[in-house]
Amino acid sequence: MSLSLQRLKRYVPILDWGARYNRDTFTNDGIAAVIVTIMLIPQSLAYALLAGLPAQMGLYASILPLVAYAIFGTSRALAVGPVAVVSLMTAAAVGDMSLQGTAEYALAAITLAFLSGLILLAMGIFRLGFLANFLSHPVIAGFITASGILIAVSQLKHILGVDASGHTLFETVLSLLGKLGTINVITLALGITATGFLFWVRKGLKPFMIARGFSVRTAEIATKAGPVAAVVVTTLLSFAFNLSEHGVQIVGDVPRGLPPLTVPVFSGELWSQLFGAAVLISIIGFVESVSVAQTLAAKRRQRIAPDQELIGLGASNIAAAISGGYPVTGGFARSVVNFDAGAETPAAGAFTAIGIGLAALFLTPLLYFLPIATLAATIIVAVLSLVDFTILRGTWEYSKADFVAVLATILLTLGFGVETGVSAGVILSIGLHLYKTSRPHIAEVGLIAGTEHFRNIKRHEVQTASHVVTIRVDESLYFANARFLEDYIYDRVAGCNKTKHVVLMCPAVNEIDHSGLESLEAINLHLKDQGITLHLSEVKGPIMDRLKKSHFLQALTGQVFMSQFAAIQALGASVDLPPDTQS
Amino acid sequence: MSLSLQRLKRYVPILDWGARYNRDTFTNDGIAAVIVTIMLIPQSLAYALLAGLPAQMGLYASILPLVAYAIFGTSRALAVGPVAVVSLMTAAAVGDMSLQGTAEYALAAITLAFLSGLILLAMGIFRLGFLANFLSHPVIAGFITASGILIAVSQLKHILGVDASGHTLFETVLSLLGKLGTINVITLALGITATGFLFWVRKGLKPFMIARGFSVRTAEIATKAGPVAAVVVTTLLSFAFNLSEHGVQIVGDVPRGLPPLTVPVFSGELWSQLFGAAVLISIIGFVESVSVAQTLAAKRRQRIAPDQELIGLGASNIAAAISGGYPVTGGFARSVVNFDAGAETPAAGAFTAIGIGLAALFLTPLLYFLPIATLAATIIVAVLSLVDFTILRGTWEYSKADFVAVLATILLTLGFGVETGVSAGVILSIGLHLYKTSRPHIAEVGLIAGTEHFRNIKRHEVQTASHVVTIRVDESLYFANARFLEDYIYDRVAGCNKTKHVVLMCPAVNEIDHSGLESLEAINLHLKDQGITLHLSEVKGPIMDRLKKSHFLQALTGQVFMSQFAAIQALGASVDLPPDTQS
């Protein structure tokens, strides 16, 4: 195989798996596609509603983007399309600028998908996938939980049949409370029944059917079809009793046909307004998608290529933008369903696209009487599985800094909306990390008898020599902590006349930047003034390479020892008894 | 001594050194004060001019602030007052909002001093001095150099006698070039002569006088008095030939008397406009001041308390704000002069304040004819000593990341002004540091024969066992690099059937946050699936304490060894010959 073909296959994975495609894979992918299609139809409509967009845009976002991902994506099971959190973020970004229901609103959502696609593509081409790592696991967990709550609360208005709005928990709840007098009782009854039914389908249907002799597989498929049943039954009820005459909101006219070709707006003003939101949506969407893809790939011992995933998702979003959709990403629930249903290649996604395309062509007139409350119930039941507060307990027990980051992310997302919440989480994680590294743990160490191993004198029974002070600094020496080490050493040797040597043990020093180098030079001079020799030990290769380029090693009063044991042997240490730990 | 008195002495250091004040210290402080006063008078006027403020505000900023620092500061030699870089930053901050010469402009500068004082005080009380560490040495050096150039260029208009303006190098140069036709020849002659004279005084006067038999001390004092001589001579010339009639700009009326009591503006709008600039001025001022104070303290084996310095500088700025001054900080040149002249306590600063106060009372009428070109010459000669490009070469050789940060700071300061420049430097330093830690150095290690020491198999002749892979990760495991280690280990063990044990050697792991913990759990499970046992070795005390709070140690398939040597002994390693380094 030529090198350029190999390269092409890396960027267009379909060339790789497509060549090995056969009848068995086709059958498996096909079955998975049917199940996912049934699940996706109500979800697509519901998420479009959540994003404040016409229902058909949810369907459009589930056609071409799936084909694009099938060509460029690397995950075998990821199902791409509109998802809850990204729909919420779209509503937040676009809702700041125009009114729901207007053409500008829809066009802004399309442009957002286009921008997000460009950003993802650029990140993939320039291999910037590592940027997503700065969104720590706890911050993501907190953000998803808070978003789930925001989404569920935002749908309450459809269950109650009132007209309320708001981007934050406080606004939404206040708006709902103000409208309690206008509740539509039929909508409420319908909404509560649908929600209760869907909860029961999710939790109770499978054991119920198995107990009645159905096979596990049949029970599982029935569970997935629950939302479709709710849609069918409530649509029939709505049609039969003409519920819209009684104030029940229905979906109404959904244009029939395949997605139209759309062109995103190329307006500098709109782009700069949407850019920040597009970056956040891209990164959040990528992180969610990649973690689902990695979890599923690991189960079959496959690997995914994160940088190529960026390209796959970028292509999907651009496909969404040119076909009247809005931002998409890999969804958790549908990908698991796809995986469980036996999808073997990204072709399953392409087949799903065909299914949704058929729905857009032929089923939309049937959706006319579908009550919006049913879609809201679908959303509420779906997103409440995202809400998970165990991360709070886990981080509280393990790491207070992570706990603070999670709590801030949750509270700020609820209180000030998704963009503020996730940005604050990222900034806080980075800030707390920098703060910790700016005040590193510094230990004075001694020899553990009978070994060549040195440990903290405050934690272990060790031997030390009174004229040699060995300090192990547990951090890279860089600008944020350079002065800290200086202060520590000056305080340690002040008023201690016995000290003749200070050994800086560096196994934990992973970098010494220019500020750190200047600090070492200052420490060397300061100790020299006091007649104390400075030595280093266990300096790592890459750091030694750099130090050799500076003048520090010439100026150093002592030596650089390969190991701390070699240092203690060379400095002729008469080893004393274990010291008072306060010495 | 009671605890509360000790505490009080920490916050009000004058109570400490004041009690031991005697006649000798008084004499030494007095002599230093006279010399510094002579130096400060033209400097104060010149820096006020640089800040775009009336000349007397420079004098006012050199009276009460010095008294406040004498009470609250900890450095024995620091001389506080208007300095070049902070004056430039003041001009940039205030110039965005109002026109030079207006009352609003002066009031905004006063308010800036007040805000800056409050920020410094708050940082001191909450012990936030460590924040200044995030301004790395190279970024500061680059910023000071670029500021020096900006300041010198900004003064050229006074030397040329034209009317030009601009906050960036480009703007200023362009504005100057457009005005070349309006050069005032007398001003130019005066300016060039004064600049040349002051350069000569700085470089050539001392050797010249010593060669003619003067004592070194006399020659040094004469050097310091050079600017005063320039002021006196050019003022006399200006008076004798009535130069202002020939288009030479003169200082003009300077109100006579002590500083007026002023009240900063309490306007939410003004405060929020100035807040960002006040934060930058506070931090830059603090960093400059503390590094001067520490350098001088080290020479006499004294220490300064950085958090108390924040309180001292905060008090000085508030003093400046209530007495018609503008932001102040400790200046390098004047502090060195103060130190060399023998200042022993902060009282020297208070005596200097008396000197400047007398000048404000009696000398201001004499300044009427002083040509502004002379003050510009004083500034140019003073700031060119700040310009130092050696940091570029030093960082280029030692650390490319630092080099990038310095270069960006210099170019952005010159191109987009002081605030953009220094902010970009800080953000870039932090970003580059995070980037480096997100892709840590990972080494596979082996035993150095005859020792218990393990080193990189690619750099040293080491012994390894084929069924044990020991990986040393040279970074804390935290959110930014958690996935990186996972990928590395999965790639390392993939397709290597011999591997039975993976030992993660952790001497360089200084922290494991919640994301890192989740990655370790994932690695443990992944290896378990492949029949490989995961062990840790040399985990530090604080990290072990945290791991014990999680469930990781129960789930860990292997053990945690005190040392890597113990791990290799326990895993019954049949030590092989040195491996191929590519294995």
Coordinates of N, CA and C in Angstrom, one line a residue, chain B residues 204-366:
Chain B
G204 N 30.4 59.1 31.9 CA 31.8 59.6 31.8 C 32.2 60.5 33.0
L205 N 31.2 61.0 33.7 CA 31.6 62.0 34.7 C 32.5 61.5 35.8
K206 N 32.1 60.3 36.3 CA 32.8 59.7 37.4 C 34.3 59.4 37.1
P207 N 34.6 58.7 36.0 CA 36.0 58.5 35.7 C 36.7 59.8 35.4
F208 N 36.0 60.8 34.8 CA 36.6 62.1 34.5 C 37.0 62.8 35.8
M209 N 36.1 62.8 36.8 CA 36.5 63.5 38.0 C 37.5 62.8 38.8
I210 N 37.5 61.4 38.8 CA 38.5 60.7 39.6 C 39.8 60.9 39.0
A211 N 39.9 60.9 37.6 CA 41.2 61.2 37.0 C 41.7 62.6 37.3
R212 N 40.8 63.5 37.7 CA 41.3 64.8 38.0 C 41.4 65.0 39.5
G213 N 41.5 63.9 40.3 CA 41.8 64.0 41.7 C 40.7 64.1 42.7
F214 N 39.5 64.1 42.2 CA 38.3 64.1 43.2 C 38.2 62.7 43.8
S215 N 37.6 62.7 45.0 CA 37.4 61.4 45.7 C 36.3 60.7 45.0
V216 N 36.2 59.4 45.1 CA 35.2 58.6 44.5 C 33.8 59.0 45.0
R217 N 33.7 59.3 46.3 CA 32.4 59.7 46.8 C 31.9 61.0 46.2
T218 N 32.8 62.0 46.1 CA 32.4 63.2 45.5 C 32.0 63.0 44.1
A219 N 32.7 62.2 43.3 CA 32.4 61.9 42.0 C 31.0 61.3 41.9
E220 N 30.7 60.4 42.8 CA 29.4 59.7 42.7 C 28.3 60.7 43.0
I221 N 28.5 61.5 44.0 CA 27.4 62.5 44.3 C 27.2 63.5 43.2
A222 N 28.3 63.9 42.5 CA 28.2 64.8 41.4 C 27.4 64.1 40.3
T223 N 27.6 62.8 40.1 CA 26.9 62.0 39.1 C 25.4 62.1 39.3
K224 N 25.0 61.9 40.6 CA 23.6 61.9 41.0 C 23.0 63.3 40.8
A225 N 23.9 64.3 40.9 CA 23.4 65.7 40.8 C 23.3 66.2 39.4
G226 N 23.8 65.4 38.5 CA 23.8 65.8 37.1 C 22.4 66.3 36.6
P227 N 21.3 65.6 36.8 CA 20.1 66.1 36.3 C 19.7 67.4 36.9
V228 N 20.1 67.6 38.2 CA 19.7 68.9 38.8 C 20.5 70.0 38.1
A229 N 21.8 69.8 37.8 CA 22.6 70.7 37.0 C 21.9 71.1 35.7
A230 N 21.5 70.0 35.0 CA 20.8 70.3 33.7 C 19.6 71.1 33.9
V231 N 18.8 70.8 34.9 CA 17.6 71.6 35.2 C 18.0 73.1 35.4
V232 N 19.0 73.3 36.3 CA 19.4 74.7 36.7 C 19.8 75.5 35.4
V233 N 20.8 74.8 34.7 CA 21.4 75.5 33.6 C 20.3 75.9 32.5
T234 N 19.5 74.8 32.1 CA 18.5 75.1 31.1 C 17.5 76.1 31.5
T235 N 17.1 76.0 32.8 CA 16.1 77.0 33.3 C 16.7 78.4 33.2
L236 N 18.0 78.6 33.6 CA 18.6 79.9 33.5 C 18.6 80.4 32.0
L237 N 19.0 79.5 31.1 CA 19.1 79.8 29.7 C 17.7 80.3 29.2
S238 N 16.7 79.4 29.6 CA 15.3 79.7 29.2 C 14.9 81.1 29.7
F239 N 15.2 81.4 30.9 CA 14.9 82.7 31.5 C 15.6 83.8 30.8
A240 N 17.0 83.7 30.7 CA 17.8 84.7 30.1 C 17.4 85.1 28.7
F241 N 17.1 84.1 27.9 CA 16.8 84.4 26.5 C 15.3 84.3 26.2
N242 N 14.5 84.2 27.2 CA 13.0 84.2 27.1 C 12.7 83.2 26.0
L243 N 13.1 81.9 26.1 CA 13.0 80.9 25.1 C 11.5 80.6 24.8
S244 N 10.7 80.8 25.8 CA 9.3 80.4 25.5 C 8.7 81.3 24.4
E245 N 9.2 82.5 24.3 CA 8.7 83.4 23.2 C 9.1 82.8 21.8
H246 N 10.2 81.9 21.8 CA 10.7 81.3 20.6 C 10.1 79.9 20.4
G247 N 9.0 79.6 21.1 CA 8.4 78.3 20.8 C 8.9 77.2 21.7
V248 N 9.8 77.5 22.7 CA 10.3 76.4 23.5 C 9.2 76.2 24.7
Q249 N 8.7 75.0 24.8 CA 7.7 74.7 25.8 C 8.4 74.7 27.2
I250 N 7.8 75.4 28.1 CA 8.3 75.5 29.5 C 7.2 74.9 30.5
V251 N 7.7 74.6 31.7 CA 6.8 74.0 32.7 C 5.7 75.0 33.0
G252 N 6.1 76.3 33.2 CA 5.1 77.3 33.5 C 4.7 77.3 35.0
D253 N 3.5 77.8 35.3 CA 3.1 78.0 36.6 C 2.9 76.6 37.3
V254 N 3.6 76.4 38.4 CA 3.4 75.2 39.2 C 2.9 75.8 40.6
P255 N 1.7 75.4 41.0 CA 1.2 75.9 42.2 C 2.1 75.6 43.4
R256 N 2.2 76.6 44.2 CA 3.2 76.6 45.3 C 2.4 76.1 46.6
G257 N 3.0 75.2 47.4 CA 2.4 74.8 48.6 C 2.4 73.3 48.8
L258 N 2.0 72.8 50.0 CA 1.9 71.4 50.3 C 0.8 70.8 49.5
P259 N 0.8 69.4 49.4 CA -0.3 68.7 48.6 C -1.6 69.1 49.2
P260 N -2.6 69.3 48.3 CA -4.0 69.5 48.8 C -4.6 68.2 49.2
L261 N -5.6 68.2 50.1 CA -6.3 67.0 50.4 C -7.3 66.7 49.3
T262 N -7.2 65.5 48.7 CA -8.1 65.2 47.6 C -8.9 64.0 48.0
V263 N -10.1 63.9 47.4 CA -11.0 62.8 47.6 C -11.1 62.0 46.3
P264 N -10.8 60.7 46.2 CA -11.0 60.0 45.0 C -12.5 59.9 44.6
V265 N -12.8 59.8 43.4 CA -14.1 59.7 42.9 C -14.7 58.3 43.2
F266 N -15.9 58.3 43.9 CA -16.5 57.0 44.1 C -17.6 56.8 43.1
S267 N -17.2 56.5 41.8 CA -18.2 56.3 40.8 C -18.1 54.9 40.3
G268 N -19.2 54.1 40.3 CA -19.1 52.7 39.9 C -18.6 52.6 38.5
E269 N -19.0 53.5 37.6 CA -18.6 53.4 36.2 C -17.1 53.6 36.1
L270 N -16.6 54.7 36.7 CA -15.2 55.0 36.6 C -14.4 53.8 37.2
W271 N -14.8 53.3 38.4 CA -14.1 52.2 39.0 C -14.0 51.0 38.1
S272 N -15.1 50.7 37.5 CA -15.1 49.5 36.7 C -14.3 49.7 35.4
Q273 N -14.2 50.9 34.9 CA -13.4 51.2 33.8 C -11.9 51.1 34.2
L274 N -11.6 51.5 35.4 CA -10.2 51.6 35.8 C -9.7 50.3 36.4
F275 N -10.6 49.4 36.8 CA -10.2 48.3 37.6 C -9.1 47.4 37.0
G276 N -9.3 47.0 35.8 CA -8.3 46.2 35.1 C -7.0 46.8 35.1
A277 N -6.9 48.1 34.8 CA -5.6 48.8 34.8 C -5.0 48.8 36.2
A278 N -5.9 49.0 37.2 CA -5.4 49.1 38.6 C -4.8 47.8 39.0
V279 N -5.4 46.7 38.6 CA -4.9 45.4 38.9 C -3.5 45.2 38.3
L280 N -3.4 45.6 37.0 CA -2.1 45.4 36.4 C -1.0 46.3 37.0
I281 N -1.4 47.6 37.3 CA -0.5 48.5 37.9 C 0.0 48.0 39.2
S282 N -1.0 47.5 40.0 CA -0.7 47.0 41.3 C 0.3 45.9 41.3
I283 N 0.1 44.9 40.4 CA 0.9 43.7 40.3 C 2.3 44.1 39.8
I284 N 2.3 44.9 38.7 CA 3.6 45.3 38.1 C 4.4 46.1 39.1
G285 N 3.7 47.0 39.7 CA 4.4 47.9 40.7 C 4.9 47.0 41.9
F286 N 4.1 46.1 42.3 CA 4.6 45.2 43.4 C 5.8 44.4 43.0
V287 N 5.7 43.8 41.8 CA 6.8 42.9 41.4 C 8.1 43.7 41.3
E288 N 8.0 44.9 40.6 CA 9.2 45.7 40.5 C 9.8 46.1 41.9
S289 N 8.9 46.5 42.7 CA 9.3 47.0 44.0 C 9.9 45.9 44.9
V290 N 9.2 44.7 44.9 CA 9.7 43.6 45.7 C 11.1 43.1 45.2
S291 N 11.2 43.1 43.9 CA 12.5 42.6 43.4 C 13.7 43.5 43.8
V292 N 13.4 44.8 43.7 CA 14.4 45.8 44.2 C 14.7 45.6 45.6
A293 N 13.6 45.6 46.4 CA 13.8 45.5 47.9 C 14.5 44.2 48.3
Q294 N 14.2 43.1 47.6 CA 14.9 41.8 47.9 C 16.4 41.8 47.5
T295 N 16.6 42.4 46.4 CA 18.1 42.5 46.0 C 18.9 43.3 47.0
L296 N 18.3 44.4 47.4 CA 19.0 45.3 48.4 C 19.1 44.6 49.8
A297 N 18.0 44.0 50.2 CA 18.0 43.4 51.5 C 19.0 42.2 51.6
A298 N 19.1 41.5 50.5 CA 20.1 40.4 50.5 C 21.5 40.8 50.7
K299 N 21.8 42.1 50.1 CA 23.2 42.6 50.3 C 23.6 42.8 51.7
R300 N 22.6 43.1 52.6 CA 22.9 43.3 54.0 C 22.3 42.1 54.8
R301 N 22.0 41.0 54.2 CA 21.5 39.8 54.9 C 20.3 40.1 55.6
Q302 N 19.5 41.0 55.1 CA 18.1 41.2 55.7 C 17.1 40.5 54.9
R303 N 15.9 40.4 55.5 CA 14.8 39.8 54.7 C 13.7 40.8 54.6
I304 N 12.9 40.7 53.6 CA 11.7 41.5 53.6 C 10.5 40.6 53.6
A305 N 9.4 41.1 54.0 CA 8.2 40.3 54.1 C 7.2 40.7 52.9
P306 N 7.2 39.9 51.9 CA 6.4 40.3 50.7 C 5.0 40.7 51.0
D307 N 4.3 39.9 51.8 CA 2.9 40.3 52.1 C 2.7 41.6 52.8
Q308 N 3.7 41.9 53.7 CA 3.7 43.2 54.3 C 4.1 44.3 53.4
E309 N 4.9 44.0 52.4 CA 5.2 45.0 51.4 C 4.0 45.4 50.6
L310 N 3.1 44.4 50.4 CA 1.8 44.8 49.7 C 1.1 45.8 50.5
I311 N 1.1 45.6 51.9 CA 0.4 46.6 52.7 C 1.1 47.9 52.7
G312 N 2.4 47.9 52.7 CA 3.2 49.2 52.6 C 2.9 49.9 51.3
L313 N 2.9 49.2 50.2 CA 2.7 49.9 48.9 C 1.2 50.3 48.8
G314 N 0.3 49.5 49.4 CA -1.1 49.8 49.4 C -1.3 51.1 50.1
A315 N -0.7 51.2 51.3 CA -0.8 52.5 52.1 C -0.3 53.6 51.3
S316 N 0.9 53.4 50.6 CA 1.5 54.5 49.9 C 0.6 55.0 48.8
N317 N -0.1 54.1 48.1 CA -1.0 54.5 47.0 C -2.2 55.2 47.5
I318 N -2.7 54.8 48.7 CA -3.9 55.5 49.2 C -3.4 56.9 49.7
A319 N -2.2 56.9 50.2 CA -1.7 58.3 50.6 C -1.5 59.1 49.4
A320 N -1.1 58.6 48.3 CA -1.0 59.3 47.0 C -2.3 59.9 46.6
A321 N -3.4 59.0 46.7 CA -4.7 59.4 46.3 C -5.3 60.5 47.1
I322 N -5.0 60.5 48.4 CA -5.7 61.5 49.2 C -4.8 62.8 49.3
S323 N -3.7 62.8 48.6 CA -2.9 64.0 48.6 C -2.5 64.5 47.2
G324 N -3.4 64.3 46.2 CA -3.2 64.8 44.9 C -2.2 64.2 44.1
G325 N -1.8 62.9 44.4 CA -0.7 62.2 43.7 C -1.3 61.3 42.7
Y326 N -0.5 60.3 42.2 CA -1.0 59.3 41.3 C -0.2 58.0 41.6
P327 N -0.5 56.9 41.0 CA 0.1 55.6 41.4 C 1.6 55.7 41.6
V328 N 2.1 55.1 42.7 CA 3.5 55.1 43.0 C 3.9 53.6 43.3
T329 N 5.2 53.4 43.3 CA 5.8 52.2 43.7 C 7.3 52.4 44.0
G330 N 8.0 51.3 44.4 CA 9.4 51.4 44.7 C 10.2 51.5 43.4
G331 N 11.0 52.5 43.3 CA 11.8 52.7 42.1 C 13.2 52.1 42.2
F332 N 13.7 51.5 41.1 CA 15.0 50.9 41.2 C 16.1 51.8 41.4
A333 N 16.3 52.8 40.5 CA 17.4 53.7 40.6 C 17.5 54.4 41.9
R334 N 16.4 55.0 42.3 CA 16.4 55.8 43.5 C 16.6 55.0 44.8
S335 N 16.2 53.7 44.7 CA 16.4 52.8 45.9 C 17.9 52.5 46.0
V336 N 18.5 52.2 44.9 CA 19.9 51.9 44.9 C 20.7 53.1 45.4
V337 N 20.3 54.3 45.0 CA 21.0 55.5 45.4 C 20.8 55.7 46.9
N338 N 19.6 55.4 47.4 CA 19.3 55.5 48.8 C 20.1 54.5 49.6
F339 N 20.2 53.3 49.1 CA 21.0 52.2 49.7 C 22.5 52.6 49.8
D340 N 23.0 53.1 48.6 CA 24.4 53.4 48.5 C 24.8 54.6 49.4
A341 N 23.8 55.5 49.5 CA 24.0 56.7 50.3 C 24.0 56.4 51.8
G342 N 23.6 55.1 52.1 CA 23.7 54.7 53.5 C 22.4 54.7 54.3
A343 N 21.3 54.7 53.6 CA 20.0 54.7 54.4 C 19.9 53.4 55.2
E344 N 19.5 53.5 56.5 CA 19.5 52.4 57.3 C 18.1 51.9 57.7
T345 N 17.1 52.9 57.7 CA 15.8 52.5 58.0 C 14.8 53.3 57.1
P346 N 13.6 52.9 57.1 CA 12.6 53.5 56.3 C 12.4 55.0 56.6
A347 N 13.0 55.5 57.8 CA 12.9 56.9 58.1 C 13.6 57.7 57.0
A348 N 14.6 57.2 56.4 CA 15.2 57.9 55.3 C 14.2 58.4 54.3
G349 N 13.2 57.6 54.0 CA 12.1 57.9 53.1 C 11.3 59.1 53.7
A350 N 11.0 59.0 55.0 CA 10.2 60.1 55.6 C 11.0 61.4 55.5
F351 N 12.3 61.4 55.7 CA 13.1 62.6 55.6 C 13.1 63.1 54.1
T352 N 13.2 62.2 53.2 CA 13.1 62.6 51.8 C 11.8 63.3 51.5
A353 N 10.7 62.8 52.1 CA 9.4 63.4 52.0 C 9.4 64.9 52.5
I354 N 10.2 65.1 53.6 CA 10.3 66.5 54.1 C 11.0 67.4 53.1
G355 N 12.1 66.8 52.5 CA 12.8 67.5 51.5 C 11.9 67.9 50.3
I356 N 11.2 67.0 49.8 CA 10.3 67.3 48.7 C 9.2 68.2 49.1
G357 N 8.8 68.1 50.3 CA 7.7 69.0 50.8 C 8.3 70.5 50.8
L358 N 9.5 70.6 51.2 CA 10.2 72.0 51.2 C 10.3 72.5 49.8
A359 N 10.6 71.6 48.9 CA 10.7 72.0 47.5 C 9.3 72.4 47.0
A360 N 8.3 71.7 47.3 CA 6.9 72.1 46.9 C 6.5 73.4 47.5
L361 N 7.0 73.7 48.7 CA 6.7 75.0 49.3 C 7.4 76.1 48.7
F362 N 8.7 76.0 48.4 CA 9.6 77.1 48.1 C 10.2 77.1 46.7
L363 N 10.3 75.9 46.1 CA 11.1 75.9 44.8 C 10.2 76.1 43.6
T364 N 8.9 75.8 43.7 CA 8.1 75.7 42.5 C 8.2 77.0 41.6
P365 N 8.2 78.2 42.2 CA 8.3 79.4 41.3 C 9.5 79.4 40.4
L366 N 10.6 78.8 41.0 CA 11.9 78.7 40.2 C 11.7 77.8 39.0

